[in-house]
Coordinates of C-alpha atoms in Angstrom, one line a residue:
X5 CA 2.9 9.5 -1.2
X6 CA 4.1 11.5 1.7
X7 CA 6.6 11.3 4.2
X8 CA 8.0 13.5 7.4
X9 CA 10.9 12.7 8.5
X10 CA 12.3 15.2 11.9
X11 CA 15.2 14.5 13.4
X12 CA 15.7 14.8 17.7
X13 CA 11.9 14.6 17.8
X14 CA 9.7 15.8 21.0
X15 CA 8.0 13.1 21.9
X16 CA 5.6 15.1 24.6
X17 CA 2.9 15.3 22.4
X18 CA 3.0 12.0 20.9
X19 CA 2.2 10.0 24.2
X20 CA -0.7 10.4 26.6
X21 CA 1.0 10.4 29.8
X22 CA 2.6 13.6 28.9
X23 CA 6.3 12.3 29.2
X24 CA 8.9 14.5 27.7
X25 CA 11.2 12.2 26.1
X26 CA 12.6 12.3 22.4
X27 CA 13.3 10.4 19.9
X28 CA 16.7 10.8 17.6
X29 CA 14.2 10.4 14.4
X30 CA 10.5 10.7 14.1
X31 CA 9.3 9.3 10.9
X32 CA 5.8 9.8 9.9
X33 CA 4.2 8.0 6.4
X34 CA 0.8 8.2 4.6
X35 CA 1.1 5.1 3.0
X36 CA 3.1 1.9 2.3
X37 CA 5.0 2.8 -0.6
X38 CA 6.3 5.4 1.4
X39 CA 7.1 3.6 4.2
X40 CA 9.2 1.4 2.2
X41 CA 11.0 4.3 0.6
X42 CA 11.9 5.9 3.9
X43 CA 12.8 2.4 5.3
X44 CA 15.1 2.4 2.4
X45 CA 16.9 5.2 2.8
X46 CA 17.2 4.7 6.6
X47 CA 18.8 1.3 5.9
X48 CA 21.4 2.8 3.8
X49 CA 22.3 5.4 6.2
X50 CA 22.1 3.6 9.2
X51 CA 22.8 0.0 10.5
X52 CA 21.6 -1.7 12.9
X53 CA 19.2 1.2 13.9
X54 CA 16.5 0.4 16.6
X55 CA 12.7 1.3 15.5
X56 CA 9.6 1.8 17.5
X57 CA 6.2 1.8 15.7
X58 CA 3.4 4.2 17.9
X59 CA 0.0 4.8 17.4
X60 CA -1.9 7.8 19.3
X61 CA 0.9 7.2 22.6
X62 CA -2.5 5.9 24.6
X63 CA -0.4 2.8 25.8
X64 CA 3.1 3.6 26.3
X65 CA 5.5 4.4 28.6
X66 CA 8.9 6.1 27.9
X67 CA 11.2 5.7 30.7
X68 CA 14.0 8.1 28.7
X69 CA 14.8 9.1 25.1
X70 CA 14.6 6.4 22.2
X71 CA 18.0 5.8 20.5
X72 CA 16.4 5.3 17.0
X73 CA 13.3 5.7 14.7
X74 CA 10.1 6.4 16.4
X75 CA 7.3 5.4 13.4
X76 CA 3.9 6.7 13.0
X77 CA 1.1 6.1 10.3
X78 CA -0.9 8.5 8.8
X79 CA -2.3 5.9 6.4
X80 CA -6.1 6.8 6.3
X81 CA -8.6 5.4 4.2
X82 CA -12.5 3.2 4.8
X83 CA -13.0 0.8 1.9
X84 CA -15.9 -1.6 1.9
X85 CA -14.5 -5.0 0.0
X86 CA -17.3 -7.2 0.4
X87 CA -20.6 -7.3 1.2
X88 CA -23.6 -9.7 2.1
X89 CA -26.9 -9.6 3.4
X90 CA -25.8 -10.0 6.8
X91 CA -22.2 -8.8 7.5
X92 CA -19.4 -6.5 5.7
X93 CA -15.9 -6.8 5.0
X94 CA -14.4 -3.4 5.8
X95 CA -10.4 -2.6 4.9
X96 CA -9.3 0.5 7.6
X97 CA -6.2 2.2 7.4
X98 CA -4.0 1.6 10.4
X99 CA -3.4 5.4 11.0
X100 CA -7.1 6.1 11.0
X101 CA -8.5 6.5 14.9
X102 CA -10.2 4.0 16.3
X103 CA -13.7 5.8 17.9
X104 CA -13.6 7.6 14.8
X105 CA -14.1 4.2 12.6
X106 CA -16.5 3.5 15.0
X107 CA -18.6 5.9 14.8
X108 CA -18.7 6.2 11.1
X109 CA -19.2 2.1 11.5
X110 CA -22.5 2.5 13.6
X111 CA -23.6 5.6 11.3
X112 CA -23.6 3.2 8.4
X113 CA -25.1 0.1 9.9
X114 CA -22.0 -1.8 10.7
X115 CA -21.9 -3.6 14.0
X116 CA -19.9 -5.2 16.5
X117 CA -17.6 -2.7 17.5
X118 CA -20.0 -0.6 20.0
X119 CA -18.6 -1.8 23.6
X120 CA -15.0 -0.6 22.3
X121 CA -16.4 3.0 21.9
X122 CA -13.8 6.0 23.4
X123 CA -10.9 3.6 23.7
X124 CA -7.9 5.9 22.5
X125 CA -5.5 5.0 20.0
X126 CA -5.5 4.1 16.2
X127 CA -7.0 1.2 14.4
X128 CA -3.4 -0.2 13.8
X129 CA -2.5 -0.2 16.8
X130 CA -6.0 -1.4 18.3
X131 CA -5.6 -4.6 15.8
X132 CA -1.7 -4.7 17.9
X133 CA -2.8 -4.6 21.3
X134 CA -6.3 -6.1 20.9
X135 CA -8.2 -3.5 23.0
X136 CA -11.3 -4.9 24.7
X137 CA -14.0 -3.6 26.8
X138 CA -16.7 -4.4 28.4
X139 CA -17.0 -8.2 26.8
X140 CA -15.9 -7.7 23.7
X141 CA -11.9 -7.6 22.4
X142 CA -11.3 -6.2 18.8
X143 CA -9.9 -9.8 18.2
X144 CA -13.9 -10.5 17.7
X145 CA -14.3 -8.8 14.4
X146 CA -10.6 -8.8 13.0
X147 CA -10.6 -10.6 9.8
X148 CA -7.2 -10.0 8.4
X149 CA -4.1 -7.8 9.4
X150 CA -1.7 -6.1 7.1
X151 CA 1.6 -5.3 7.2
X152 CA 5.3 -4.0 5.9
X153 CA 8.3 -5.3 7.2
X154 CA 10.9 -3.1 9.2
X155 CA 13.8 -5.1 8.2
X156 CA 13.1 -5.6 4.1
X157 CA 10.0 -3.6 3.6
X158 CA 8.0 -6.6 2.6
X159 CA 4.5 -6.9 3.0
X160 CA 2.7 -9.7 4.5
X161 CA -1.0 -10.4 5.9
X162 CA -1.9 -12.8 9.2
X163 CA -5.7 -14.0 9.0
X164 CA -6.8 -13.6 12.5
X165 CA -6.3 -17.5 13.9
X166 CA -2.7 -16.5 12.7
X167 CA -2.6 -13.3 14.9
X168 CA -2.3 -15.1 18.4
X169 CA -4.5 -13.2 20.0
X170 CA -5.0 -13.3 24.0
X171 CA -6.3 -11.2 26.7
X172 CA -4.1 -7.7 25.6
X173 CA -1.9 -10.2 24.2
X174 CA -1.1 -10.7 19.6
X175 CA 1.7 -12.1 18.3
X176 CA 2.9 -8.5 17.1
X177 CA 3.8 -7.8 20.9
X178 CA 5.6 -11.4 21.2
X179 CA 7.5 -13.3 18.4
X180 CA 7.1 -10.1 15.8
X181 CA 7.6 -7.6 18.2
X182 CA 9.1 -4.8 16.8
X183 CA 9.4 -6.4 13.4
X184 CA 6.4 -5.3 11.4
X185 CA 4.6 -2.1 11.0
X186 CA 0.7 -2.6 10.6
X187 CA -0.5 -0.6 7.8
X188 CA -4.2 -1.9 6.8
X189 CA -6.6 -3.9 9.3
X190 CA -10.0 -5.7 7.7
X191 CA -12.8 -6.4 10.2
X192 CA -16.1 -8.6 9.4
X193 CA -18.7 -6.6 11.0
X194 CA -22.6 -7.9 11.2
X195 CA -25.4 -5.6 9.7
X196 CA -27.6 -7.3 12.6
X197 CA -27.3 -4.9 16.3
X198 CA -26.8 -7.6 18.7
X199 CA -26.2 -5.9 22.0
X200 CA -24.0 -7.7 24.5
X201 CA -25.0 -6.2 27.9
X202 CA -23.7 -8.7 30.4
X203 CA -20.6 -7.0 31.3
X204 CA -19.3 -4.2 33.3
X205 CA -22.7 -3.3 35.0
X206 CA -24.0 -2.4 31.1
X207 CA -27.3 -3.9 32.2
X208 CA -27.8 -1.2 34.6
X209 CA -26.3 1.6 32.8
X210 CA -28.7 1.3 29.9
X211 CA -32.0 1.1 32.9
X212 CA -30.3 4.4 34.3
X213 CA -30.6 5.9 31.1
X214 CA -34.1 5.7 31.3
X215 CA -33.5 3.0 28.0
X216 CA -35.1 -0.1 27.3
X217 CA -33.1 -3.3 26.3
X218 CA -35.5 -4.5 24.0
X219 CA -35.4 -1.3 21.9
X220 CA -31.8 -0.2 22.6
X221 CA -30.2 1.0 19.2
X222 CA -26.2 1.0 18.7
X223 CA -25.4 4.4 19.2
X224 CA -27.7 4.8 22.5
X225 CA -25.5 1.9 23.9
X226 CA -22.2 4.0 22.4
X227 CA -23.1 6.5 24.5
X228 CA -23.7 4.9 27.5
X229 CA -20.3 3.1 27.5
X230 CA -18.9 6.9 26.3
X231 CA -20.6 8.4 29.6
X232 CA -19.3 5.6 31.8
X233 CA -15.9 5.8 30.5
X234 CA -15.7 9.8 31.0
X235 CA -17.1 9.1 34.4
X236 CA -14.3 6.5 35.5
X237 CA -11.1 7.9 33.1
X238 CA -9.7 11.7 33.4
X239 CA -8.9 13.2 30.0
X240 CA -4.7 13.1 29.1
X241 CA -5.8 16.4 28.0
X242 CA -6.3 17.4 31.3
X243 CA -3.5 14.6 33.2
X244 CA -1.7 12.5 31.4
X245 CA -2.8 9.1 31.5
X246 CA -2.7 5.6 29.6
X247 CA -5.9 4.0 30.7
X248 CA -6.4 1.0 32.4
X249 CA -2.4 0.5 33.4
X250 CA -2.8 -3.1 34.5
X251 CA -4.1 -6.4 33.0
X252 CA -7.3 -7.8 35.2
X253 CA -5.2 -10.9 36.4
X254 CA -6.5 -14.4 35.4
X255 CA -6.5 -16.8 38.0
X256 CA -7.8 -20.7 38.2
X257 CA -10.7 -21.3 39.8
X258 CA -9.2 -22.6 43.1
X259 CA -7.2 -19.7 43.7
X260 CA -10.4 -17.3 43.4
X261 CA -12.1 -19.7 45.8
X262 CA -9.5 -19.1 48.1
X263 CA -9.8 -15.1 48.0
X264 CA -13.3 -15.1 48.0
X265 CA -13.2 -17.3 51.4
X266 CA -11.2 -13.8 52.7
X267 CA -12.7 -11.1 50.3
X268 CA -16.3 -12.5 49.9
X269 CA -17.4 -8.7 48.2
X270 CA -14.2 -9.6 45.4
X271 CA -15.6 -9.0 42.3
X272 CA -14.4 -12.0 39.4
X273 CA -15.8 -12.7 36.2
X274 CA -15.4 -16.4 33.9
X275 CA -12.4 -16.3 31.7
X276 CA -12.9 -19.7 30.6
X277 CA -13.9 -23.2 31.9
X278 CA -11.0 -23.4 34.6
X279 CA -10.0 -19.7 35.0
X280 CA -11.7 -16.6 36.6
X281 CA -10.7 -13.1 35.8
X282 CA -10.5 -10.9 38.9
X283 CA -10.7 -6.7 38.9
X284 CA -7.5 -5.4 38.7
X285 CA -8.5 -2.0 40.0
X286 CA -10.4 -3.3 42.9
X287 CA -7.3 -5.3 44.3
X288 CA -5.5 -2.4 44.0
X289 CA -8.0 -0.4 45.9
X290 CA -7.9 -2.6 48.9
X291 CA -4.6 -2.6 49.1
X292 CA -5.1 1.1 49.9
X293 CA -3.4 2.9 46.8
X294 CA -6.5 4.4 45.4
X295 CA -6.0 8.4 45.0
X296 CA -2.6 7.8 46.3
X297 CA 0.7 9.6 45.5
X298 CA 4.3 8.5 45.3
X299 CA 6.1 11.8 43.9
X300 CA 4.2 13.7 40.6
X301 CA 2.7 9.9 40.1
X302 CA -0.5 8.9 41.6
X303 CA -3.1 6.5 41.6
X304 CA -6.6 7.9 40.1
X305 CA -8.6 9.0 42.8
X306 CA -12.0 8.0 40.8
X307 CA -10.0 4.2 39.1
X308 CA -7.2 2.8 40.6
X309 CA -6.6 1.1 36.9
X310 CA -5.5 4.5 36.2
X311 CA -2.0 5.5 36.7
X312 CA -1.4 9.4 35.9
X313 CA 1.2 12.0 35.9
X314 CA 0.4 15.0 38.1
X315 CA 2.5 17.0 36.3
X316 CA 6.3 16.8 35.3
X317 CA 6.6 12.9 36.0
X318 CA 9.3 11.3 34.1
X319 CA 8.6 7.7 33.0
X320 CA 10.7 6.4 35.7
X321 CA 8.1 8.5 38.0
X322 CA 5.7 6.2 36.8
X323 CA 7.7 3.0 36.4
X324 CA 8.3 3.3 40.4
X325 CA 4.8 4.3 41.1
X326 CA 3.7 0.5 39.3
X327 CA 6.5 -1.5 40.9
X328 CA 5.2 -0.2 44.3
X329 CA 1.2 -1.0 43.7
X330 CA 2.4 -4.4 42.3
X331 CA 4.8 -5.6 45.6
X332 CA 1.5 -4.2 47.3
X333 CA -1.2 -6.3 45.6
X334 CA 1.4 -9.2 44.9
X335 CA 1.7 -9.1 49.1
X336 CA -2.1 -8.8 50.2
X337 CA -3.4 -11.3 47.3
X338 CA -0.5 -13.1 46.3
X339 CA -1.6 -11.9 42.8
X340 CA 1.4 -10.5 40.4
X341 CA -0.1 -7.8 38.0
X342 CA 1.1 -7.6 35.0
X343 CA 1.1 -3.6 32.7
X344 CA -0.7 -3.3 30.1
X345 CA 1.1 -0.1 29.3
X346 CA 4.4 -0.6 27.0
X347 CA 7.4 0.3 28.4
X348 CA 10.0 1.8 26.6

């Protein structure tokens, strides 16, 4: 049981946009009795205190310093809890990272997981956001989700129809926003490869890489989708980024009709029976922000999904930078776009 508690915390490297921001505590925990024991003694010290669970800082925004307790697991830990001739029951820590677990998933024989491959962040998180790409959402193998309490330490677990889970959207970013810290996450994985290729130009990705679908294996298709996303996403290593910044709006059916009368080249995929999901990136790109600057913020020159600090950007650097592409986009389309990056 270990804990880490620093106090006026630099936030810089705990966020991939590269935002120098901090935090009046940083508390860092390995597991959830030590959670509970830090909560504790923050609770007697402190009332009222505001607290901000992070993963890896792959989808958040801070627009200044944060007033209270920044949280961060470390909780690791891959334990196999059931097992049958088809599928597997797998507990992960919520501090563990997420393209780590898949990898060691797809060394084993677990499946399901493969179109989510090079997504940042940690499996906690992941399980908070619900990360999809490419056709699949996380959401698609959760089982269960475990948590403490930020309030009273106490634990509880949501099966997965208890989660709401939506397009980027749980009930741990609405109604228990804020309120829980997710320390385990269990996903029902299949022991059966079952590639899903209709998405994203997969199809002809895999023919480029001189593969066949009949014969494609788990980790040839891992790599593919790990070769398109280096291709499309710069490195926060390199410029600080968040990913995809914006949702892919969802619009009905009649209103995509409408566009496509104007735009006939508009790319839009099926959300459901009356919707139609419509490429966030490309709207922005015809609205002429691609590569574009406004101050050290731009618009990726390679995906317009991409927001990224050129260097020394405060959060408000990028906050303006979004508000601008969205008035943009909201007046050529009468589309609103909505982040997907947190804002803090």
């Amino acid at each position: 049981m270990h804990t880490e508690l620093i106090y006026d915390a630099s936030l810089l490297e705990h966020n991939t946009f590269g935002i120098e921001a901090k935090a009046r505590m940083l508390l860092t925990y390995d597991s959830e009795s030590a959670l509970c024991a830090a909560l504790d003694d923050i609770h007697r010290q402190y009332k009222d205190i505001p607290m901000l669970h992070i993963g890896c800082g792959s989808n958040l925004l801070f627009l200044g310093d944060y007033p209270g307790v920044v949280l961060k697991s470390a909780i690791k830990g891959i334990q196999l809890l059931d097992e049958s001739p088809d599928s597997v029951l797998v507990e992960v820590g919520a501090g563990e990272v997420c393209d780590d677990f898949i990898a060691h998933a797809i060394a084993v024989g677990w499946y399901g997981m493969e179109n989510l491959s090079l997504i940042p962040g940690q499996v906690g998180a992941a399980a908070v956001q619900n990360i999809g790409a490419y056709g699949v959402e996380v959401c698609d193998v959760i089982h269960e989700v475990r948590g403490i309490s930020l309030q009273d330490g106490s634990a509880r677990r949501w099966k997965r129809d208890e989660c709401g889970y939506g397009y980027r959207q749980s009930i741990f970013k609405t109604d228990l926003f804020g309120k829980y810290a997710i320390t385990h996450v269990t996903f029902l994985l299949s022991k059966h490869f079952d590639p899903k290729l209709q998405y994203g130009g997969l199809v002809k990705a895999v023919g480029e890489a001189g593969l066949s679908e009949e014969t494609l294996t788990a980790e040839e298709l891992r790599q593919v989708i790990i070769g398109i996303r280096r291709a499309k996403l710069p490195d926060p290593k390199d410029q600080g980024n968040a990913g995809s910044f914006f949702k892919n709006p969802i619009v009905t059916k009649e209103k995509a009709e409408q566009l496509l009368t104007e735009f006939p080249t508009m790319p839009y995929y099926p959300a459901d029976n009356e919707r139609v999901k419509l490429a966030a990136g490309w709207l922005i790109e015809q609205a002429g922000w691609k590569g574009k600057s406004l101050g050290p913020a731009a618009v990726h020159d390679r995906q317009a999904l991409v927001l990224v600090n050129k260097g020394g950007a405060s959060g408000s650097d990028i906050q303006k930078l979004c508000e601008a592409v969205r008035k943009d986009v909201g007046e050529r389309f009468g589309i609103e776009l909505s982040p997907e990056v947190n804002m803090i």
